[in-house]
Structure formats: structure tokens, C-alpha cells
Coordinates of C-alpha atoms in Angstrom, one line a residue:
M278 CA 31.3 -1.3 19.9
T279 CA 27.8 -0.9 18.4
A280 CA 27.1 2.4 16.7
Q281 CA 24.4 4.4 18.4
I282 CA 22.6 5.1 15.1
L283 CA 21.8 2.7 12.3
R284 CA 21.2 4.5 9.0
V285 CA 18.8 2.5 6.8
G286 CA 17.7 3.6 3.4
N287 CA 15.2 2.5 0.8
C288 CA 15.6 2.2 -3.0
S289 CA 12.3 0.6 -4.0
G290 CA 8.7 0.9 -3.1
F291 CA 7.2 -1.5 -5.6
Y292 CA 8.2 -3.9 -8.5
G293 CA 8.7 -1.3 -11.2
D294 CA 10.1 1.6 -9.1
R295 CA 13.0 3.8 -10.4
L296 CA 15.8 1.5 -11.5
S297 CA 18.5 4.1 -10.8
A298 CA 17.4 4.5 -7.2
M299 CA 19.9 1.9 -5.8
R300 CA 22.9 3.7 -7.3
E301 CA 21.5 7.1 -6.3
M302 CA 21.1 6.0 -2.7
L303 CA 24.6 4.4 -2.6
E304 CA 26.3 7.4 -4.0
G305 CA 24.1 10.1 -2.3
G306 CA 25.5 9.9 1.2
E307 CA 26.2 7.7 4.2
L308 CA 24.2 4.5 4.7
D309 CA 24.7 1.3 6.7
V310 CA 21.9 -0.7 5.1
L311 CA 19.9 -0.3 1.9
T312 CA 16.5 -2.0 1.7
G313 CA 14.0 -2.5 -1.1
D314 CA 10.3 -3.5 -1.1
Y315 CA 9.3 -5.2 -4.3
L316 CA 6.2 -7.2 -3.2
A317 CA 2.5 -6.5 -3.1
E318 CA -0.6 -8.7 -3.3
L319 CA -0.7 -8.0 -7.1
T320 CA 3.0 -8.7 -7.4
M321 CA 2.7 -12.1 -6.0
L322 CA 0.1 -12.9 -8.6
I323 CA 2.4 -11.6 -11.4
L324 CA 5.3 -13.7 -10.0
G325 CA 3.0 -16.7 -9.8
R326 CA 2.3 -16.4 -13.5
D327 CA 6.0 -16.0 -14.2
R328 CA 6.6 -19.2 -12.3
M329 CA 3.9 -21.1 -14.3
K330 CA 5.8 -20.2 -17.4
D331 CA 9.3 -20.9 -16.1
P332 CA 9.8 -22.6 -12.6
S333 CA 13.2 -20.9 -12.3
L334 CA 11.6 -17.5 -12.2
G335 CA 9.3 -16.1 -9.5
Y336 CA 11.5 -13.3 -8.2
A337 CA 11.8 -9.6 -9.0
R338 CA 14.0 -9.4 -12.0
T339 CA 14.6 -5.7 -11.8
F340 CA 16.3 -6.2 -8.4
L341 CA 18.8 -8.5 -10.1
K342 CA 19.5 -5.8 -12.7
Q343 CA 20.1 -3.2 -10.0
A344 CA 22.3 -5.5 -8.0
E345 CA 24.4 -6.3 -11.1
E346 CA 25.1 -2.6 -11.6
C347 CA 25.6 -1.7 -7.9
M348 CA 26.9 -4.8 -6.0
G349 CA 30.5 -3.7 -6.2
L350 CA 29.7 -0.2 -5.1
A351 CA 27.7 -1.5 -2.1
L352 CA 30.6 -3.8 -1.0
E353 CA 33.1 -1.0 -1.5
R354 CA 31.1 1.3 0.8
G355 CA 30.2 -1.3 3.4
V356 CA 26.5 -1.1 2.8
T357 CA 24.4 -4.2 3.4
I358 CA 21.5 -4.9 1.0
V359 CA 18.2 -6.4 2.3
A360 CA 15.3 -6.9 0.0
N361 CA 12.1 -9.0 -0.3
A362 CA 12.8 -9.3 -4.0
G363 CA 13.0 -13.1 -3.7
G364 CA 9.2 -13.3 -4.1
L365 CA 8.2 -16.9 -4.8
N366 CA 11.8 -18.0 -5.4
P367 CA 14.3 -16.5 -2.9
A368 CA 16.7 -19.4 -3.3
G369 CA 16.7 -18.9 -7.1
L370 CA 17.4 -15.2 -6.7
A371 CA 20.2 -15.9 -4.3
E372 CA 21.8 -18.3 -6.7
K373 CA 21.5 -15.8 -9.6
L374 CA 23.1 -13.1 -7.4
R375 CA 26.1 -15.4 -6.8
E376 CA 26.4 -16.0 -10.5
V377 CA 26.3 -12.3 -11.2
A378 CA 28.9 -11.6 -8.5
S379 CA 31.2 -14.3 -9.8
G380 CA 31.0 -12.8 -13.3
L381 CA 32.0 -9.4 -11.8
G382 CA 34.9 -10.9 -9.9
L383 CA 33.1 -10.2 -6.6
S384 CA 32.4 -12.6 -3.7
P385 CA 29.6 -11.1 -1.5
Q386 CA 28.1 -13.3 1.2
V387 CA 24.5 -13.9 0.0
A388 CA 21.9 -15.4 2.3
H389 CA 18.2 -15.9 1.8
V390 CA 15.1 -16.4 4.0
Q391 CA 12.4 -19.0 3.0
G392 CA 9.5 -20.9 4.4
D393 CA 6.8 -18.4 3.6
D394 CA 5.6 -20.3 0.5
L395 CA 2.7 -22.6 1.5
T396 CA 1.4 -23.2 -2.0
D397 CA 2.3 -27.0 -2.0
R398 CA 0.4 -27.4 1.3
A399 CA -2.4 -25.0 0.6
D400 CA -5.1 -27.6 0.2
Q401 CA -4.0 -29.4 3.4
L402 CA -4.1 -26.1 5.3
G403 CA -7.6 -25.3 4.1
F404 CA -6.8 -22.7 1.4
G405 CA -7.9 -24.7 -1.6
K406 CA -5.6 -25.0 -4.6
P407 CA -4.5 -21.4 -5.3
L408 CA -1.8 -20.1 -7.6
T409 CA 0.1 -18.7 -4.7
A410 CA -0.2 -18.9 -0.9
N411 CA 2.5 -17.1 1.2
A412 CA 2.6 -16.4 4.9
Y413 CA 3.9 -13.0 6.0
L414 CA 7.2 -13.7 7.9
G415 CA 8.9 -11.2 10.2
A416 CA 12.4 -9.8 10.8
F417 CA 14.3 -12.4 12.9
G418 CA 15.2 -14.5 9.9
I419 CA 16.8 -11.5 8.3
A420 CA 18.6 -10.6 11.6
A421 CA 20.0 -14.2 11.8
A422 CA 21.5 -13.9 8.3
L423 CA 23.1 -10.5 9.1
R424 CA 24.5 -11.8 12.4
R425 CA 26.3 -14.4 10.3
G426 CA 27.9 -11.8 8.2
A427 CA 25.7 -11.6 5.1
D428 CA 26.3 -8.8 2.7
I429 CA 23.1 -9.4 0.8
V430 CA 19.9 -10.9 2.2
V431 CA 16.9 -11.7 -0.1
T432 CA 13.6 -13.0 1.2
G433 CA 10.3 -14.2 0.1
R434 CA 7.1 -12.7 1.5
V435 CA 8.1 -10.9 4.7
T436 CA 6.1 -7.9 5.9
D437 CA 7.2 -4.7 4.1
A438 CA 8.6 -3.3 7.3
S439 CA 10.6 -6.4 8.2
V440 CA 13.5 -5.5 5.8
V441 CA 14.1 -2.5 8.0
V442 CA 13.3 -4.2 11.4
G443 CA 15.7 -7.1 10.7
P444 CA 18.8 -5.0 10.4
A445 CA 17.9 -3.1 13.5
V446 CA 17.4 -6.3 15.5
A447 CA 20.8 -7.6 14.3
H448 CA 22.5 -4.2 15.0
F449 CA 21.1 -3.5 18.5
G450 CA 20.7 -7.1 19.7
W451 CA 17.0 -6.7 20.5
E452 CA 15.2 -9.7 22.0
S453 CA 11.9 -10.8 20.5
T454 CA 10.1 -9.5 23.6
E455 CA 11.4 -5.9 23.4
Y456 CA 8.1 -4.9 22.0
D457 CA 8.5 -1.1 22.2
A458 CA 11.8 -1.1 20.4
L459 CA 10.5 -3.5 17.8
A460 CA 7.3 -1.3 17.4
G461 CA 9.4 1.8 16.8
A462 CA 11.4 0.0 14.1
V463 CA 8.2 -1.3 12.5
V464 CA 7.0 2.3 12.3
A465 CA 10.3 3.4 10.7
G466 CA 10.0 0.5 8.3
H467 CA 6.4 1.4 7.4
V468 CA 7.5 4.9 6.6
L469 CA 10.3 3.7 4.4
E470 CA 8.5 0.8 2.6
C471 CA 6.9 2.9 -0.2
G472 CA 10.1 4.8 -1.1
P473 CA 9.5 8.3 -2.4
Q474 CA 6.0 8.6 -0.8
A475 CA 7.7 9.5 2.5
C476 CA 9.6 12.3 0.7
G477 CA 6.6 14.0 -0.9
G478 CA 5.5 11.6 -3.6
N479 CA 1.7 11.2 -3.9
F480 CA 1.4 13.9 -1.2
S481 CA -1.8 15.9 -1.3
G482 CA 0.1 19.0 -0.1
F483 CA 2.6 18.8 -3.0
R484 CA 2.2 22.5 -4.0
A485 CA 3.8 23.6 -0.7
M486 CA 6.9 21.7 -1.7
R487 CA 7.2 23.8 -4.9
P488 CA 7.6 20.7 -7.0
D489 CA 9.9 20.8 -10.1
A490 CA 11.5 18.2 -12.4
T491 CA 14.1 17.1 -9.8
P492 CA 13.4 13.4 -9.0
I493 CA 11.9 12.9 -5.6
G494 CA 14.4 11.4 -3.2
F495 CA 14.1 8.1 -1.3
P496 CA 13.9 8.0 2.5
I497 CA 16.4 7.1 5.2
A498 CA 15.6 6.2 8.8
E499 CA 18.3 6.9 11.4
I500 CA 17.3 4.3 14.0
S501 CA 18.3 4.5 17.7
A502 CA 18.7 1.7 20.2
D503 CA 15.3 2.4 21.8
G504 CA 13.5 2.1 18.4
S505 CA 13.0 5.8 17.9
S506 CA 14.1 7.2 14.6
V507 CA 14.6 10.2 12.5
I508 CA 13.3 10.1 8.9
T509 CA 15.4 12.1 6.4
K510 CA 16.7 11.9 2.8
H511 CA 20.0 12.5 1.0
P512 CA 20.8 16.2 0.5
G513 CA 20.1 17.6 -2.9
T514 CA 17.4 15.1 -3.8
G515 CA 13.9 16.3 -4.7
G516 CA 10.8 16.5 -2.6
A517 CA 10.7 17.1 1.2
V518 CA 10.5 15.2 4.5
T519 CA 8.0 16.9 6.7
V520 CA 5.7 15.9 9.5
D521 CA 2.9 15.9 6.9
T522 CA 4.8 13.7 4.4
V523 CA 5.6 11.2 7.2
T524 CA 2.0 11.3 8.4
A525 CA 0.9 10.5 4.9
Q526 CA 2.8 7.3 4.9
L527 CA 1.9 6.3 8.5
V528 CA -1.8 6.4 7.7
Y529 CA -1.3 4.5 4.4
E530 CA -2.8 1.0 4.1
V531 CA -3.4 0.5 7.8
Q532 CA -6.6 -0.6 9.5
S533 CA -7.3 0.0 13.2
Q534 CA -5.1 1.7 15.8
L535 CA -3.4 -1.7 16.4
Y536 CA -1.1 -2.5 13.5
L537 CA -0.6 -6.3 13.6
G538 CA 2.7 -7.9 12.5
P539 CA 4.5 -11.2 12.9
D540 CA 7.0 -9.8 15.4
V541 CA 5.0 -7.1 17.3
S542 CA 1.6 -5.4 17.3
V543 CA 2.1 -1.6 17.1
H544 CA 0.0 1.0 18.8
L545 CA -0.4 3.6 16.0
D546 CA -2.1 6.0 18.5
S547 CA 1.2 6.1 20.5
I548 CA 3.3 7.7 17.7
D549 CA 4.7 11.1 18.3
L550 CA 6.1 13.2 15.4
A551 CA 8.3 16.3 15.6
D552 CA 10.3 18.5 13.3
D553 CA 14.0 17.8 13.8
G554 CA 15.4 20.3 11.3
A555 CA 15.2 20.7 7.5
D556 CA 14.1 17.4 5.9
R557 CA 14.2 15.7 9.3
V558 CA 11.2 14.3 11.3
R559 CA 11.7 12.5 14.6
I560 CA 9.5 9.5 15.5
S561 CA 9.3 8.6 19.2
G562 CA 7.0 7.3 21.9
V563 CA 5.9 4.2 19.9
T564 CA 4.7 1.3 22.0
G565 CA 4.0 -2.3 21.1
Q566 CA 2.6 -5.6 22.5
E567 CA 3.1 -9.2 21.6
P568 CA 2.1 -10.3 18.1
P569 CA -0.9 -12.4 17.3
E570 CA -0.6 -16.2 17.4
Q571 CA -1.4 -16.6 13.7
L572 CA 0.3 -15.3 10.6
K573 CA -1.5 -13.7 7.7
V574 CA -1.4 -15.5 4.4
C575 CA -1.6 -13.8 0.9
V576 CA -3.7 -16.2 -1.3
N577 CA -4.0 -15.6 -5.0
E578 CA -6.2 -17.6 -7.3
L579 CA -6.8 -17.5 -11.0
G580 CA -10.3 -16.1 -11.3
G581 CA -10.9 -16.6 -15.0
F582 CA -10.8 -14.2 -18.0
R583 CA -12.1 -10.7 -18.5
N584 CA -12.3 -8.0 -21.2
T585 CA -13.4 -4.4 -21.4
I586 CA -14.7 -2.1 -24.0
E587 CA -15.2 1.7 -23.6
L588 CA -17.8 3.5 -25.7
I589 CA -17.7 7.2 -26.2
L590 CA -21.0 9.1 -26.0
T591 CA -21.0 12.7 -27.2
G592 CA -23.3 15.6 -27.0
L593 CA -27.0 15.4 -26.2
E594 CA -29.2 12.6 -24.8
I595 CA -26.3 10.8 -23.2
D596 CA -28.4 8.6 -20.9
A597 CA -30.7 7.5 -23.8
K598 CA -27.7 6.6 -25.9
A599 CA -26.2 4.6 -23.1
E600 CA -29.5 2.8 -22.5
W601 CA -29.9 1.9 -26.2
V602 CA -26.5 0.5 -26.8
R603 CA -26.6 -1.4 -23.5
A604 CA -29.8 -3.2 -24.5
Q605 CA -28.4 -3.9 -28.0
L606 CA -25.1 -5.4 -26.8
E607 CA -26.7 -7.5 -24.0
A608 CA -29.2 -8.9 -26.5
R609 CA -26.4 -9.9 -28.9
L610 CA -24.5 -11.6 -26.0
A611 CA -27.6 -13.5 -24.7
K612 CA -26.8 -16.8 -26.4
T613 CA -23.4 -17.1 -24.7
S614 CA -23.8 -14.6 -22.0
P615 CA -20.6 -14.0 -19.9
A616 CA -20.8 -15.0 -16.2
S617 CA -20.5 -11.3 -15.2
I618 CA -21.4 -8.1 -17.1
E619 CA -20.7 -4.7 -15.5
W620 CA -21.7 -1.4 -16.9
V621 CA -20.3 2.0 -15.7
L622 CA -21.4 5.4 -17.2
A623 CA -18.9 8.2 -16.4
R624 CA -20.7 11.5 -17.1
T625 CA -17.6 13.5 -17.9
D626 CA -19.5 15.7 -20.4
R627 CA -20.1 19.5 -20.0
E628 CA -22.9 21.5 -21.4
D629 CA -22.0 23.8 -24.4
A630 CA -18.4 22.4 -24.3
D631 CA -15.8 24.1 -26.4
T632 CA -14.0 20.8 -27.2
E633 CA -15.5 17.5 -28.4
E634 CA -13.8 15.6 -25.6
A635 CA -15.3 17.9 -23.0
A636 CA -18.7 17.2 -24.5
S637 CA -18.3 13.4 -24.2
S638 CA -18.9 10.7 -21.6
R639 CA -17.5 7.2 -21.3
L640 CA -19.6 4.0 -21.1
R641 CA -17.5 1.1 -19.9
V642 CA -18.6 -2.5 -20.1
T643 CA -16.5 -5.2 -18.4
V644 CA -17.2 -8.9 -18.8
K645 CA -15.8 -11.9 -16.9
D646 CA -16.0 -15.7 -17.5
Q647 CA -14.1 -18.9 -17.0
N648 CA -14.1 -19.4 -20.7
P649 CA -11.7 -17.0 -22.6
N650 CA -13.7 -17.5 -25.8
V651 CA -16.8 -16.1 -24.2
V652 CA -15.1 -12.8 -23.3
G653 CA -12.8 -12.8 -26.3
R654 CA -13.7 -12.2 -29.9
A655 CA -17.3 -13.2 -29.3
F656 CA -17.7 -10.2 -27.0
T657 CA -15.6 -7.6 -28.9
A658 CA -17.1 -8.6 -32.3
A659 CA -20.6 -8.2 -30.9
A660 CA -19.8 -4.6 -29.9
V661 CA -17.9 -3.7 -33.1
E662 CA -20.7 -4.9 -35.3
L663 CA -23.0 -2.3 -33.8
G664 CA -20.8 0.4 -35.3
L665 CA -23.3 1.5 -38.0
A666 CA -26.4 0.3 -36.2
S667 CA -26.5 2.0 -32.9
Y668 CA -26.5 5.5 -31.3
P669 CA -25.3 8.5 -33.2
G670 CA -21.6 9.1 -32.9
F671 CA -20.8 5.5 -32.0
T672 CA -17.1 5.1 -31.4
L673 CA -14.7 3.2 -29.1
S674 CA -11.9 4.7 -27.1
G675 CA -9.5 2.1 -28.4
P676 CA -9.2 -1.1 -30.6
P677 CA -10.7 -4.4 -29.3
A678 CA -8.4 -6.5 -27.2
P679 CA -8.2 -10.2 -26.5
A680 CA -9.4 -11.7 -23.2
A681 CA -6.9 -11.5 -20.3
P682 CA -6.6 -13.7 -17.3
Y683 CA -7.3 -12.1 -13.9
G684 CA -6.6 -13.1 -10.3
V685 CA -8.5 -13.1 -7.1
Y686 CA -6.9 -12.2 -3.8
R687 CA -8.1 -13.2 -0.4
P688 CA -6.4 -13.1 3.0
A689 CA -6.1 -16.2 5.1
Y690 CA -4.5 -17.1 8.4
V691 CA -2.3 -19.9 9.6
D692 CA -0.9 -21.0 13.0
R693 CA 2.8 -20.2 13.4
T694 CA 3.5 -23.9 14.1
A695 CA 2.5 -24.7 10.5
V696 CA 5.2 -22.4 9.1
A697 CA 8.9 -23.3 9.2
E698 CA 10.9 -20.1 8.6
Q699 CA 14.4 -20.9 7.6
V700 CA 17.6 -19.0 6.8
V701 CA 20.0 -20.4 4.3
H702 CA 23.3 -18.7 5.0
H703 CA 26.0 -17.8 2.5
D704 CA 27.9 -21.1 3.2
G705 CA 24.8 -23.2 2.5
T706 CA 24.0 -24.1 6.1
A707 CA 20.3 -23.8 7.1
E708 CA 19.0 -22.4 10.3
L709 CA 15.4 -22.6 11.6
V710 CA 14.0 -19.4 13.0
P711 CA 12.0 -20.0 16.2
A712 CA 8.6 -18.5 16.7
P713 CA 8.6 -15.6 19.3
P714 CA 7.7 -16.8 22.8
R715 CA 4.4 -16.0 24.3
T716 CA 4.4 -13.6 27.2
S717 CA 1.8 -12.5 29.8
R718 CA 2.3 -8.8 29.2
H719 CA -0.8 -8.5 27.0
Q720 CA -3.2 -10.9 25.3
A721 CA -2.4 -11.1 21.6
G722 CA -4.6 -8.9 19.5
E723 CA -6.0 -7.1 22.5
P724 CA -5.4 -3.3 22.6
V725 CA -3.7 -1.8 25.6
T726 CA -5.7 0.6 27.6
R727 CA -3.9 3.9 27.6
G728 CA -3.0 4.8 31.1
P729 CA -2.5 8.1 32.9
E730 CA 1.0 8.4 31.5
S731 CA -0.5 9.3 28.1
S732 CA -0.3 13.1 27.6
A733 CA -2.5 13.1 24.5
P734 CA -6.1 14.1 25.3
S735 CA -8.7 11.8 23.8
S736 CA -10.9 13.0 20.9
T737 CA -13.9 13.2 23.3
Q738 CA -11.9 15.5 25.6
R739 CA -10.8 17.7 22.7
N740 CA -14.3 18.0 21.3
A741 CA -15.5 19.1 24.7
E742 CA -12.7 21.6 25.0
V743 CA -13.4 23.1 21.6
A744 CA -17.1 23.2 22.2
A745 CA -16.6 25.0 25.5
G746 CA -14.4 27.7 24.0
A747 CA -16.0 28.1 20.5
P748 CA -17.9 31.2 19.5
Q749 CA -21.7 30.8 19.6
D750 CA -22.3 32.6 16.3
R751 CA -20.3 30.3 14.0
V752 CA -20.6 31.0 10.3
T753 CA -20.2 27.9 8.1
R754 CA -19.3 27.7 4.5
R755 CA -19.6 24.8 2.0
L756 CA -16.0 24.1 0.9
P757 CA -14.0 21.1 -0.2
L758 CA -12.9 18.8 2.6
G759 CA -9.4 19.3 1.3
T760 CA -9.4 23.0 2.2
F761 CA -7.2 22.0 5.2
V762 CA -7.4 18.2 5.2
H763 CA -4.8 15.9 3.6
A764 CA -5.5 12.4 2.4
R765 CA -3.6 9.3 1.4
S766 CA -5.5 6.2 0.2
G767 CA -4.8 2.7 -1.1
D768 CA -5.8 -0.9 -1.1
K769 CA -5.8 -3.7 1.5
G770 CA -6.9 -6.6 -0.6
G771 CA -10.6 -6.0 -1.4
D772 CA -10.8 -3.2 1.2
A773 CA -10.0 0.5 0.6
N774 CA -8.1 2.5 3.2
I775 CA -8.2 6.3 3.5
G776 CA -6.1 8.2 5.9
L777 CA -7.3 11.8 6.6
W778 CA -5.3 14.3 8.7
V779 CA -5.5 18.1 9.2
D780 CA -3.0 20.8 8.4
R781 CA -1.9 21.7 11.9
S782 CA -0.1 24.9 11.0
S783 CA -3.0 26.9 12.6
N784 CA -6.1 26.0 14.8
A785 CA -4.5 22.6 15.3
A786 CA -6.6 21.3 18.2
E787 CA -9.8 22.7 16.8
R788 CA -9.2 21.2 13.4
V789 CA -8.4 17.7 14.8
A790 CA -11.5 17.8 17.0
W791 CA -13.6 18.9 14.0
L792 CA -12.3 16.1 11.7
T793 CA -12.7 13.5 14.4
K794 CA -16.3 14.6 14.9
L795 CA -17.1 14.9 11.2
I796 CA -15.7 11.6 9.8
T797 CA -18.1 8.9 10.8
P798 CA -19.2 5.8 8.9
E799 CA -22.4 7.5 8.0
R800 CA -20.7 10.6 6.6
I801 CA -18.3 8.5 4.6
K802 CA -21.2 6.7 3.0
E803 CA -22.7 10.1 2.0
L804 CA -19.4 11.4 0.6
V805 CA -18.5 8.1 -1.1
P806 CA -21.9 6.8 -2.5
E807 CA -20.2 3.6 -3.7
A808 CA -19.8 2.7 0.0
A809 CA -23.5 3.1 0.9
D810 CA -24.2 -0.6 1.3
L811 CA -20.7 -1.5 2.5
E812 CA -19.2 -1.8 6.0
V813 CA -17.3 1.3 6.9
E814 CA -14.9 1.6 10.0
V815 CA -13.4 4.8 11.3
Y816 CA -10.5 4.9 13.7
P817 CA -9.2 8.2 15.3
L818 CA -5.4 8.8 15.6
P819 CA -5.3 12.0 17.6
N820 CA -1.5 12.1 18.0
L821 CA -1.3 12.3 14.2
G822 CA -4.2 14.7 13.9
A823 CA -5.8 12.0 11.8
V824 CA -8.6 9.5 11.3
N825 CA -8.3 6.2 9.4
V826 CA -11.2 5.0 7.3
L827 CA -11.6 1.5 6.1
I828 CA -14.3 0.6 3.5
R829 CA -14.8 -3.1 3.4
G830 CA -15.3 -4.7 0.0
L831 CA -15.0 -1.6 -2.1
L832 CA -12.4 -3.3 -4.3
G833 CA -14.2 -6.6 -4.6
D834 CA -11.8 -9.5 -4.9
G835 CA -8.7 -7.2 -5.0
V836 CA -6.9 -5.1 -7.5
A837 CA -6.3 -7.9 -10.1
A838 CA -10.1 -8.6 -10.3
S839 CA -11.5 -5.2 -9.7
S840 CA -13.2 -3.5 -12.6
R841 CA -13.5 -0.2 -10.6
F842 CA -12.2 2.9 -12.4
D843 CA -9.5 3.2 -9.7
P844 CA -8.9 -0.5 -8.8
Q845 CA -6.3 0.2 -6.1
A846 CA -8.1 3.2 -4.6
K847 CA -5.0 5.3 -5.0
A848 CA -7.0 8.4 -5.9
L849 CA -9.9 7.7 -3.6
G850 CA -8.5 10.1 -1.0
E851 CA -8.2 12.9 -3.6
W852 CA -11.8 12.4 -4.6
L853 CA -12.9 12.6 -1.0
R854 CA -10.9 15.8 -0.5
S855 CA -12.8 17.4 -3.4
R856 CA -16.2 16.7 -1.8
H857 CA -17.9 19.7 -0.2
V858 CA -18.7 19.8 3.5
S859 CA -19.7 22.5 6.0
I860 CA -16.7 24.2 7.6
T861 CA -17.0 26.8 10.3
E862 CA -15.0 30.0 9.3
H863 CA -13.0 30.0 12.5
L864 CA -11.2 26.9 11.3
L865 CA -10.1 28.4 8.1

């Protein structure tokens, strides 16, 4: 008889997360499945470089170390492990896991999912000749492996949520057209995928958690047969699971109200969150529709070489010092000028500062070129040689470094028929995973019109209600946006995503309406001047008290190529919260 609840935990949110987390999760309480997310666009580039050096690599080696330490414990406790740590070489990782198990006297059934790697056919598919090209696969390959009794399943590039959705599909026997159940599991998987972030990590309201030195816990989803779930964590672990910490993860690295995936397209505006007790948040009401006909592909190319020098400018006449040294260095580089030279002056100095550092600014110059020699010693030596012949107080923030390669990320799309997803079971037999059937319920990629069954008023309705009942003699104050607005930001390739949502502990409806009205593309361009000439999109998510902001192109060619101060836009939301806006006092 199928258990009514499937308890799925997470032990990794990225390649480099806490190594002890797998053991902590296995020893901390009851689990059915333990998942790990090890892949990101940047990670695929890193693994691509690994594979260039040694074709037997290309997987997340930290996962292998965790599995060596914890495999026996997982088998003893009956916990299945599912991870996308296979990266560019899931077959190689599966074989290594078997070797490790044999050395430990264990015999787990290890399966892997492959077929995402399109690198060998990239040129034929119109992607050029990149370092890596991987389609985002879904959950049904994982489910097929688990139905055949796998104890450990490793995959290549599946979507982050798929490692959670796959076990739910296998456990509850969902069909590929049960879109609402699948959508609910995708939402649970999206909450779990970044590990401790769902339990208060990187949370803008961290002070309310009274943080201490206790390591923040990793999340667990208790998934039900209808796709609804409860997010929680093991007792005694650090951090907290609240409606706000879950909201923070739900608005992280998404785009519009429709969250597209290989198995289902999720309506983010259908999500309902509710407190379900201490460190428990219930997710329900999630609806979905059929997935798009194409799969997204992560394409990474070697972009060339780059180098950076940071000059310290102290005291008076900062701008004049910066102008002089810039003219000097560019003149010295003129004969073999790099293909790209970018200058950024960060005015971090304060007037009449009581420390030298507080009186200083940083002038950063980044150069890029296909030739490593142009941005190597030829560049750094030209800067160092100005040491006694430039502005007063000339100094660098660190020693010169050699040129380093950088990658360029771009998204691409491929027809499902061009991708052959395959499961290789523990006994070596291979099984093709069929593409989901098309249905007539909705046109792929077309949002569903919310019908009269929706109880959530639209933002327009809420604005009208607030305006009708608001006092006419409002007093406004210039205060930080973060006075009662939370934020979580990150990267989506070359785009930056910022989720903003209000503290709904008081004046909830009014605050949601105010935020929805305030945050427009024009206002974002005022608050984030870097976005002034870029495309900005804003999507309301009233059920979450949130808006999602997408700034197209802010990160250029992606994190590996970006020379921006915050290349992954992880702190962009915190900067936005610090910007001052006019707030009416009745909202405070």
C-alpha cells in the first residue's frame, strides 16, 4: 500500500555546499528520499573544463565523497538518494559509485539518466561548437529508475526540481498528464532545490530568526498524492521555515507567472501558502498545464581570457586621480589594446573619514581578449610600472594575477524529438523515456485565464479597494523600500531576477496593493540606474504578496563572463531594499 506522504529532503543547493549535510539529513530524522542539486549554468562550465583535462571527469566530485561516507547509512535507513551530480558524465559517476560501494562491501542498485548532453551534435542542431550543450530533462527518467528498484539515481542536466518530482511520480504513480499534481511537486522541488535558503539562509528578514552559530538546516517536503506539500526541516537544526522563507525561495530565479518545465508549466500565481505549525508551511492550490514543445538547452562557450586590477584612490580629488590613471594606462595599452576594457569607479570614500580605508575608493579595470598574452603580463606590467609615476597614493588592492579563461552562457531551445532521454538501470539495461503526450487542455506556453473559481482578487481590484478606503490626508515619508519589503535576487543567464514581497503581519492587503502599484519597469530603472537602458519586466504574484522583476541583460553573457561587482546579482535585492521611496505612514 502506497504511503500517503512522501518525505523528500535536500542535502545540497550547489556544487560546494556543506559536505556534512548528507549525513546530517540522514541522521536527523525520518526521510524516504534524499536529493541534491549540484548543477548551475556556471557549474556546467566548470565541469566542461574538468572534462577537457580528463574525459573521465565531468561530474560533481563532492557528491562522490558524500556518498562514500553515507551510502551505508542511507541503505540501512531505507533512504533513496537522487541527485543531478552526474553533470556531464552521469555514467562515469554511476560507475564510480559502484566501485566505492564494492570497496565498502555494499551492493546498492545504482542507475543513471542520460541523453541531455548534446555537445557532440551541437553544430548540427545550430548551436555552433560550444564547450557544453545540455538539454534540461524532466522527472520521468528518474521515476523509471526508481520503479525498477534503484537505491541511488544520478542524472545529468535535469531541471533542479526534477530530483524531487521524479520520486513523487514513482511513489504516487502519476501520469504525465496529471498537470496539477506535477505542478505542486515542481513547486515543492523549487523550494527544496537551493537547500538552506528555504530555512532562512540568505533571507532578508534574518534578524527575526534571532540567528546564531547553529548551522541552518536543510529543507524537507512532505508531499501528498494530490501534489500539495508541507515544507519543514529536522528538529533542532538552525534557521526557521516560515511563510516568508518559503516565499523567498518561490520568487527566486523565476521569470513570469508561468514557470515552464519539461514535464509541466506551473502557474506561480496559483500557489497558496499557510502556516502549518512551528517550522511548517503548507503549499496548496497549485495548478499546471502541459509543458512547452521544446526543451531549454544550457550552452556554454569559451569566451577568451580576462584579467582585473583594482587601484585604491584615497583622500581628496578622487575623480581627478581616476581620470589621470585611466588615461595613462589606456595610452600604455594602445599598441596591443585588449578587445574590451571596462572601468568602474566605486566611490566608497567618506569625507573626513576616521580610517584610511573609509577615505578610499576603488577603481577597477577589467580587460578581455582572445589572446591570453594581451591580458596577461602585458596588461599587469603596464599598470605596475605606473607605481611611481601616477596619482598620489598609488596602490593596488592585491598583487597582479595571470590571465584567466572565462566562459559565455546562452540559452537555446531544441525540439523534444531531437533528445533521446535514456535510463540505464542497475543491471545495465537501457530504457528510453518517451516524451509526454500532447493534450488539448491548453496550448503549450499559453497562460490559463483565471476563472471565477479563483478567490484571490486581482491587483487592480485590490488597488481600487485600498484607494476607496484610504484616508485622504495621507502623510508620506522617504524610507528604505526594505522597511517592510523583503527581497531575493539571483541570475538567470545574462538576466537578473528580483523577487519582492511584503511583510504581511499587518496591513497586508494595503501593502500588497502598494507594492504592486509602486514596482513598475520605469520605477525599477530609477532605483537601479544600471538598468536604465535595459528591458525590464514586472510580474505580479498577489497570492504571495509579491512581484517578480526581470532585468534583461544586466549580467551580460552570464556569471562566468560578467565583470559586474555582483556578477550573479545575489545582492541586487538587498541594494534595492536600501533605496529610498515614498511610503504612506498608514502602511508602517
